[in-house]
Coordinates of C-alpha atoms in Angstrom, one line a residue:
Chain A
X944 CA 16.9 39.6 -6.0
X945 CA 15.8 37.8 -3.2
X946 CA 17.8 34.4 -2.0
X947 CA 16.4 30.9 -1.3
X948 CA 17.3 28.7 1.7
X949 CA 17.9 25.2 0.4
X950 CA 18.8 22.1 2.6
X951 CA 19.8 19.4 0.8
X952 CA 20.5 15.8 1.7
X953 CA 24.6 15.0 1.9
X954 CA 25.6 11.9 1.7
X955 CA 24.1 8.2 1.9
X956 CA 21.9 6.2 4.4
X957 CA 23.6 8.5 7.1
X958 CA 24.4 11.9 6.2
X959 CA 23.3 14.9 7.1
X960 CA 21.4 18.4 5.6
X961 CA 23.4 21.0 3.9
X962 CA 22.3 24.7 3.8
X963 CA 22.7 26.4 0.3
X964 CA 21.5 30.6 -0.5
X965 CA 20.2 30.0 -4.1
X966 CA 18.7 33.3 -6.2
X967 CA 14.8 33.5 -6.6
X968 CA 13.9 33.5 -10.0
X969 CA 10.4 33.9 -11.7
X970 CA 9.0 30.7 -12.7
X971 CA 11.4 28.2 -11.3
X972 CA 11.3 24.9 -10.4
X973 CA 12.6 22.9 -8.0
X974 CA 15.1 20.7 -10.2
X975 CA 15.8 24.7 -11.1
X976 CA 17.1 24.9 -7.8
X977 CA 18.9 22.0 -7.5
X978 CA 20.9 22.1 -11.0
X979 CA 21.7 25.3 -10.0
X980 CA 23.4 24.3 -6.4
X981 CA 25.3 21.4 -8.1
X982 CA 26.7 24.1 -11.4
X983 CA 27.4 27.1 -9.6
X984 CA 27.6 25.8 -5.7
X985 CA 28.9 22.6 -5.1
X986 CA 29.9 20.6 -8.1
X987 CA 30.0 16.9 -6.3
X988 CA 26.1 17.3 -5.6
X989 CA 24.7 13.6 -6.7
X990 CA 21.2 14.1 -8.3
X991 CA 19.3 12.5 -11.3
X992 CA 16.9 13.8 -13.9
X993 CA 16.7 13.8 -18.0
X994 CA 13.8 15.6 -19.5
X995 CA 13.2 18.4 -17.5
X996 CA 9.2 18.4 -18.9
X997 CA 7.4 15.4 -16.5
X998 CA 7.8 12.7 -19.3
X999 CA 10.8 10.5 -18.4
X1000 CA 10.0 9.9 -14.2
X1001 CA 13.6 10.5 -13.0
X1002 CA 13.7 13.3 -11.4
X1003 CA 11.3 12.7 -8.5
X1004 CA 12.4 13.4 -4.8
X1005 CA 11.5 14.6 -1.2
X1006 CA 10.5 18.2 -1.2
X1007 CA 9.6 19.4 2.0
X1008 CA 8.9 15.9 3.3
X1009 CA 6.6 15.3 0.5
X1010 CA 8.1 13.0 -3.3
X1011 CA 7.2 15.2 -5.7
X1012 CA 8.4 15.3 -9.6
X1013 CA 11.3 18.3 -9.2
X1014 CA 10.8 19.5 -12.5
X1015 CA 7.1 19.9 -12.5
X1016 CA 6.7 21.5 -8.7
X1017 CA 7.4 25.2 -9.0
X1018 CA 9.2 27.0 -5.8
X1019 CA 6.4 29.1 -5.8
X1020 CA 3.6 26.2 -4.5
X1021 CA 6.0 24.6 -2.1
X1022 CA 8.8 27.6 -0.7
X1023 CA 6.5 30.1 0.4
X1024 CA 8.3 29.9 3.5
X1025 CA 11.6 31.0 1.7
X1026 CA 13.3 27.9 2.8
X1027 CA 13.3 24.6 0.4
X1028 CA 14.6 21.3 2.1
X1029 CA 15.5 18.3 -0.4
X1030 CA 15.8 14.8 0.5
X1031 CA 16.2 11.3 -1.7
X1032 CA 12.7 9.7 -2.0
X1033 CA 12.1 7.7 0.9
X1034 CA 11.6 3.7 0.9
X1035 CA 14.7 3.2 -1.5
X1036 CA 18.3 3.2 -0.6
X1037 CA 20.3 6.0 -1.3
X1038 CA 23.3 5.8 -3.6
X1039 CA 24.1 9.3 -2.8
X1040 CA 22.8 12.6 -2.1
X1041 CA 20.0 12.6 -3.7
X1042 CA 20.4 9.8 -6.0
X1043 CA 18.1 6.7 -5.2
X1044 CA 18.8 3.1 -6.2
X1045 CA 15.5 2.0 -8.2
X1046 CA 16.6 -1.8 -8.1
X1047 CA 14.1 -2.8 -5.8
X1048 CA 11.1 -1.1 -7.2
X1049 CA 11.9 -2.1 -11.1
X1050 CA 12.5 -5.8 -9.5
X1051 CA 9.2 -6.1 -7.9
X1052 CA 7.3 -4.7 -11.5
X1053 CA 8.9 -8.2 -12.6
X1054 CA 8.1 -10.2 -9.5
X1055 CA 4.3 -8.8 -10.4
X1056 CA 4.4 -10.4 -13.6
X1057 CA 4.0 -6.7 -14.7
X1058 CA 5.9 -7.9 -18.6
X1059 CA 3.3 -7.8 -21.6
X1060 CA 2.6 -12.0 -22.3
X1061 CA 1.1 -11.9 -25.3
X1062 CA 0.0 -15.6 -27.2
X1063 CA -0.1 -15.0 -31.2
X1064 CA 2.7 -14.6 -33.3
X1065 CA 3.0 -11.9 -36.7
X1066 CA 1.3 -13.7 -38.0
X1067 CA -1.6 -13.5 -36.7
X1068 CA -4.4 -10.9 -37.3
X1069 CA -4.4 -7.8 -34.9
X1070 CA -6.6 -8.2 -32.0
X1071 CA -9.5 -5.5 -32.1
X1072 CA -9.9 -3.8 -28.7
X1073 CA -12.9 -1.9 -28.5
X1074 CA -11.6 1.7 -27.3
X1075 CA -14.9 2.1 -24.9
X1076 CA -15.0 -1.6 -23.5
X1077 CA -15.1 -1.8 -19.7
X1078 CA -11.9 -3.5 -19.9
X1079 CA -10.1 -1.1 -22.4
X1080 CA -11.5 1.8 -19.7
X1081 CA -9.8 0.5 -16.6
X1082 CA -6.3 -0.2 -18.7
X1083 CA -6.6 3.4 -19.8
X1084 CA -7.5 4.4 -16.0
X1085 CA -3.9 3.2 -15.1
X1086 CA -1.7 2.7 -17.9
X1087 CA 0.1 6.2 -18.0
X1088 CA 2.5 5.4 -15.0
X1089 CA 6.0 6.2 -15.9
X1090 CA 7.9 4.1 -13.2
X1091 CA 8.8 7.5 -11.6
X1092 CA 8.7 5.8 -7.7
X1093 CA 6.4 8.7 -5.9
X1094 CA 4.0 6.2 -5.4
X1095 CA 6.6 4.1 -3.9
X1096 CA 8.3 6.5 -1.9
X1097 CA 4.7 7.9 -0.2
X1098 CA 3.7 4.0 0.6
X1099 CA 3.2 3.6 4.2
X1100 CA 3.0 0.0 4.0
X1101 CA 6.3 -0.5 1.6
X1102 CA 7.8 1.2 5.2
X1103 CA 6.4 -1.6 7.1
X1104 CA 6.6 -4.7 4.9
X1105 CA 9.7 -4.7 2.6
X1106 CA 8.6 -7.4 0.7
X1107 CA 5.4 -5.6 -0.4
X1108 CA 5.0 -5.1 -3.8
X1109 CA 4.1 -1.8 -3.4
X1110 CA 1.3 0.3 -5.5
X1111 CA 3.2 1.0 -9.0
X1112 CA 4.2 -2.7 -9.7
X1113 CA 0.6 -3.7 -8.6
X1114 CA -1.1 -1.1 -10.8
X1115 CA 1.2 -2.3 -13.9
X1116 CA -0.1 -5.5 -13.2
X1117 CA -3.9 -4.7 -13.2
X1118 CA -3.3 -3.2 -16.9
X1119 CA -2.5 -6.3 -18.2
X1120 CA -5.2 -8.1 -16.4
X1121 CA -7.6 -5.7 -18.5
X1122 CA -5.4 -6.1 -21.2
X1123 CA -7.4 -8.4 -23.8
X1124 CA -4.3 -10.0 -25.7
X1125 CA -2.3 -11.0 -22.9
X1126 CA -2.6 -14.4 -21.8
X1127 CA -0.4 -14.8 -18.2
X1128 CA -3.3 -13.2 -16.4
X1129 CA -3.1 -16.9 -13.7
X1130 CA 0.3 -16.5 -13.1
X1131 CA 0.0 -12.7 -12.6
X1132 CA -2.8 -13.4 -10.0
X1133 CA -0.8 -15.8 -7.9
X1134 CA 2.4 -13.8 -8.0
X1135 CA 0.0 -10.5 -7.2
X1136 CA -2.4 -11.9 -4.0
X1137 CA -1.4 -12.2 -0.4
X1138 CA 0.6 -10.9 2.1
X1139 CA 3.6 -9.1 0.2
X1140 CA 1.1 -8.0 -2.8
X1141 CA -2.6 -6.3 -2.9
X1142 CA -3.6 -8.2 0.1
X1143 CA -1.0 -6.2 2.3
X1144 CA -2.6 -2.6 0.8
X1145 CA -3.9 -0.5 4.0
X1146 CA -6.2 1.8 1.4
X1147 CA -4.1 4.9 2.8
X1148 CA -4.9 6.0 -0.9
X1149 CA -0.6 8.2 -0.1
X1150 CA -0.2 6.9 -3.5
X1151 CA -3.8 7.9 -5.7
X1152 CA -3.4 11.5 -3.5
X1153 CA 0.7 12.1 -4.4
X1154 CA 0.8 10.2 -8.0
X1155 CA 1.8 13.7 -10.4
X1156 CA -0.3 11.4 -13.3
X1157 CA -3.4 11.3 -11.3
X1158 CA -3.6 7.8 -11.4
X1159 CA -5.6 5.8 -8.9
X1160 CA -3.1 2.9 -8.0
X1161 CA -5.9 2.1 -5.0
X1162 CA -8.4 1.6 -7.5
X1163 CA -6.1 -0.9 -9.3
X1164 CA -5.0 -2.8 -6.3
X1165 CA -9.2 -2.7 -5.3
X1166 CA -9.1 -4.3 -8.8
X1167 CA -6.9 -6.7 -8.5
X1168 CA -8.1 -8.1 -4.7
X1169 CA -11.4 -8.4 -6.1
X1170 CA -9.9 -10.7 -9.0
X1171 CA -8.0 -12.9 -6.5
X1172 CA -10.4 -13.4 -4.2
X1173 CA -12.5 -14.9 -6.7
X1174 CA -9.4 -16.8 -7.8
X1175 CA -9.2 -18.3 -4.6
X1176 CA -12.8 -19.2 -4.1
X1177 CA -12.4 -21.1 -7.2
X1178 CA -9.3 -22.6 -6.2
X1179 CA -7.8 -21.5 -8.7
X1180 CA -5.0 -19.5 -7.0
X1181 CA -1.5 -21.7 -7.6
X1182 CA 1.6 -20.6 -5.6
X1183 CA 3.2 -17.8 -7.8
Chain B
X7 CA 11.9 -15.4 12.0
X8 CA 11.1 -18.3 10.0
X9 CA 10.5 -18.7 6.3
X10 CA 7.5 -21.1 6.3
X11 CA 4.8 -18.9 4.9
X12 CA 1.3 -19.9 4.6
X13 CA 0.5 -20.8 0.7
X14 CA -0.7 -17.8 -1.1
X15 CA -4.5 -19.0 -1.5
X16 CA -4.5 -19.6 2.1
X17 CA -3.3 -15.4 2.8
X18 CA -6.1 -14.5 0.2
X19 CA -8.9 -16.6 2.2
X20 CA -7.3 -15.2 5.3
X21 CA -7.9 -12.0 4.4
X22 CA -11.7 -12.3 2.9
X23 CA -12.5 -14.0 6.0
X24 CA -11.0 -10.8 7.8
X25 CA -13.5 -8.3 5.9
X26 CA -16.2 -10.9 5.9
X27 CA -15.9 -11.4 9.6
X28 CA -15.7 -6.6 9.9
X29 CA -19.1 -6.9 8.0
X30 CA -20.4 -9.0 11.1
X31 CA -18.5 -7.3 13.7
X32 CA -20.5 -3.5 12.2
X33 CA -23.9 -5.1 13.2
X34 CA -23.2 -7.1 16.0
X35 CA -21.2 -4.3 17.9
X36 CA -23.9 -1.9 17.3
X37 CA -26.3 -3.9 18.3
X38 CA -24.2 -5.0 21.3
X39 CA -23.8 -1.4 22.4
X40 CA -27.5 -0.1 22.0
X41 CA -28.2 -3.4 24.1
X42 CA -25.7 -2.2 27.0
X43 CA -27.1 1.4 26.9
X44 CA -30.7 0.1 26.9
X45 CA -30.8 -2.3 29.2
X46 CA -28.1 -2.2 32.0
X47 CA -29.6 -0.6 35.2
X48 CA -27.3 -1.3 37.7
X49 CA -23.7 -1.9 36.9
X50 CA -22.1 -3.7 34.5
X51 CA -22.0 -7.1 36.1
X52 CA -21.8 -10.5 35.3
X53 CA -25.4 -11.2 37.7
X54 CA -27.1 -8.5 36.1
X55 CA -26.4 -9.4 32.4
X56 CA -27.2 -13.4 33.3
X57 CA -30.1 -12.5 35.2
X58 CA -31.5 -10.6 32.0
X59 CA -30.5 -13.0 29.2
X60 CA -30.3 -16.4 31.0
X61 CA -32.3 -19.1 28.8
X62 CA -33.1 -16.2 25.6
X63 CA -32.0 -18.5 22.8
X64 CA -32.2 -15.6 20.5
X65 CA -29.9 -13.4 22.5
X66 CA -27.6 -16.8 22.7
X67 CA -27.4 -16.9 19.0
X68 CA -26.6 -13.3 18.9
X69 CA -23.6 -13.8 20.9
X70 CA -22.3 -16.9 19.4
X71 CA -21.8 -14.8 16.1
X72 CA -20.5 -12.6 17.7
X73 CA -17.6 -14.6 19.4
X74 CA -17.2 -16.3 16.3
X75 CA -16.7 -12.9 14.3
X76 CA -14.3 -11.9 16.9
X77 CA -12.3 -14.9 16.9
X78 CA -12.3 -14.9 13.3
X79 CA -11.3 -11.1 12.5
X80 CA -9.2 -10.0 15.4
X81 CA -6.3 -12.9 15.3
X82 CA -5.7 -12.2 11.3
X83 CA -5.7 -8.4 12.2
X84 CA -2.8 -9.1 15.0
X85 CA -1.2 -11.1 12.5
X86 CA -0.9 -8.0 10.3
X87 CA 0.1 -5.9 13.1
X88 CA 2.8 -8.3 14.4
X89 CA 4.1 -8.4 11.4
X90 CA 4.3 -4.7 10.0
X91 CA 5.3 -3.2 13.8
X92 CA 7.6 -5.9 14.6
X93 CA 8.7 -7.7 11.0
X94 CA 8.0 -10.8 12.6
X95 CA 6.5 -13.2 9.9
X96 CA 6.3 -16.8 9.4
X97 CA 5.5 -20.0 11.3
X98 CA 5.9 -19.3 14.7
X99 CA 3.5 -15.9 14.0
X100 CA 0.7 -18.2 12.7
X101 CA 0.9 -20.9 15.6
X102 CA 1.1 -17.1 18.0
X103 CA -2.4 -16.0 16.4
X104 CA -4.1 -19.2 16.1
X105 CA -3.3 -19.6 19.8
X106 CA -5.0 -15.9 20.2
X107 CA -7.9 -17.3 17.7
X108 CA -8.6 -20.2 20.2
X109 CA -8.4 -18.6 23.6
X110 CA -10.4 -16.2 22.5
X111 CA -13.2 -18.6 21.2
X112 CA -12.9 -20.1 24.5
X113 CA -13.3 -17.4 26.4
X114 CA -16.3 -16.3 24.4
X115 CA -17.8 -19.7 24.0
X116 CA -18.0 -20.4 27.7
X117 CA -19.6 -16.9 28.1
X118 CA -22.5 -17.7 26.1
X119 CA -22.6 -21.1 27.4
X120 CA -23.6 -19.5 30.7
X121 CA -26.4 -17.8 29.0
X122 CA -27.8 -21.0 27.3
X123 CA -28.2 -23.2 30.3

């Protein structure tokens, strides 16, 4: 059987790579490798994951300098080289190993206004959304992000400017602005425009080309400058 | 740094006038360019670009939105750049570009002054 070279990240914001000789094994993942460092190798290894099948987002890290999902990235596309290297996702700060703290990224979804508002009560008939409207289209375009922080992590521009909003949190938003029943769409535009929100996007398009749902958060953002500017023209674009 | 920030309308309008003022800037430097190719003969020279466009109110036109393009899009871009290379944002960063924004209008104002009179 035929061994694996595997450097992990040790430690926090300093630390340092640690070399580990995990066994190949036929169809095995990456978060393969790594549950099998921290139960058989080293038992204080710090990592996170839950479903182990691409549905929950948690398990997303740096493999060979790219974020990937760890449970949906074979060894086989990304350790042809025999050698592995495993690193927290970048543009967090790292609680350990390779354990990120998602604070940030969760609190800018709420600075983005990116909670549902909705203005009727129960009793109330169901709004009818027409499955093929041109609104309905572009909330389906974007609406299967699971928070997993890939995006994130790849942004160039969340590097550079820490307050940026940064492409998840802005592509939550643009659901609800095609979202017929919710009703903060003006507050949502104020908090979204300008320097730390879609304004500050660079188009490096890191996130649409890494996202593992094939979403487009560029397109969103796209969608959500074209909103404000018209906002603004229209002075209609209050502090958020 | 400071925390003043421009209001948020005013970072929106900012930036539209950036990509309005690029969609000027594609022509004009084109057109700039195939100008320089075409018709400088001998050097690139202060006398020999006066001595060809002195008194051409179209080519004076030309230039002035062209220097107002510049002025525009290049101070907002530094802004950007300030800020991302340097995390350097607030007050004193606007007062920095809009200093930029005016000497450069100067600069290119008085240039095609010289060709109007």
């Amino acid at each position: 059987m035929s061994t694996l070279c595997v450097a992990v990240w040790r430690g926090q914001e300093s630390g340092r790579f640690q070399e580990f000789d995990v066994p190949r094994r036929e169809s095995q993942t990456v978060l393969d490798v790594v549950t099998y460092i921290q139960r058989s190798l080293d038992p204080t290894l710090a990592y996170r994951f839950a479903c182990r099948v691409g549905m929950c987002g948690s398990c997303a890290m740096t493999v060979n300098g790219r974020a990937r999902w760890t449970c949906r990235t074979h060894v086989d596309k990304v350790g042809e080289s025999g050698r592995l290297e495993i690193a927290p996702l970048h543009n967090l700060p790292v609680v350990r190993d390779l354990v990120t703290d998602m604070t940030d990224f969760f609190d800018k979804w709420a600075r983005a206004r990116g909670q549902f508002q909705g203005g009727t009560t129960r009793k109330d008939e169901f709004a009818r959304v027409a499955p093929d409207s041109p609104a309905r289209r572009l909330a389906d375009a974007a609406i299967e992000c699971i928070g997993c922080g890939v995006c994130y992590s790849a942004c160039d521009v969340v590097a550079w400017n820490p307050a940026y909003l940064g492409p998840a949190a802005l592509n939550r938003a643009w659901t609800l602005m095609n979202d017929a029943r919710d009703t903060g769409n003006r507050a949502r535009l104020a908090a979204v425009a300008g320097d730390a929100g879609c304004h500050a996007c660079h188009t490096h398009m890191s996130c649409s080309e890494r996202c593992p749902k094939q979403i487009a958060p560029t397109a969103s953002i796209a969608g959500l400058k074209r909103a404000t500017i018209a906002a603004a023209l229209r002075g209609d674009l209050g502090d958020g | 740094m400071s925390d003043e920030r421009l209001s948020v309308r005013t970072q929106v309008l900012l930036w539209t006038a950036q990509r309005a003022s690029a969609a000027v800037l594609a022509i004009c430097v084109v057109v700039h360019l195939a100008t320089i190719i075409y018709a400088v003969r001998n050097g690139l020279s202060a006398a020999e670009i006066l001595g060809r466009t002195r008194g051409n109110a179209a080519w004076a036109a030309f230039y002035t939105l062209f220097v107002a393009a510049i002025a525009v899009h290049a101070p907002i871009g530094l802004r950007t750049i300030l800020a991302e290379t340097f995390s350097w944002r607030g007050r004193a960063l606007d007062i920095t570009v809009l200093a930029v924004a005016l000497t450069l209008a100067m600069w290119g104002f008085r240039a095609v002054y010289a060709v109007l009179i």
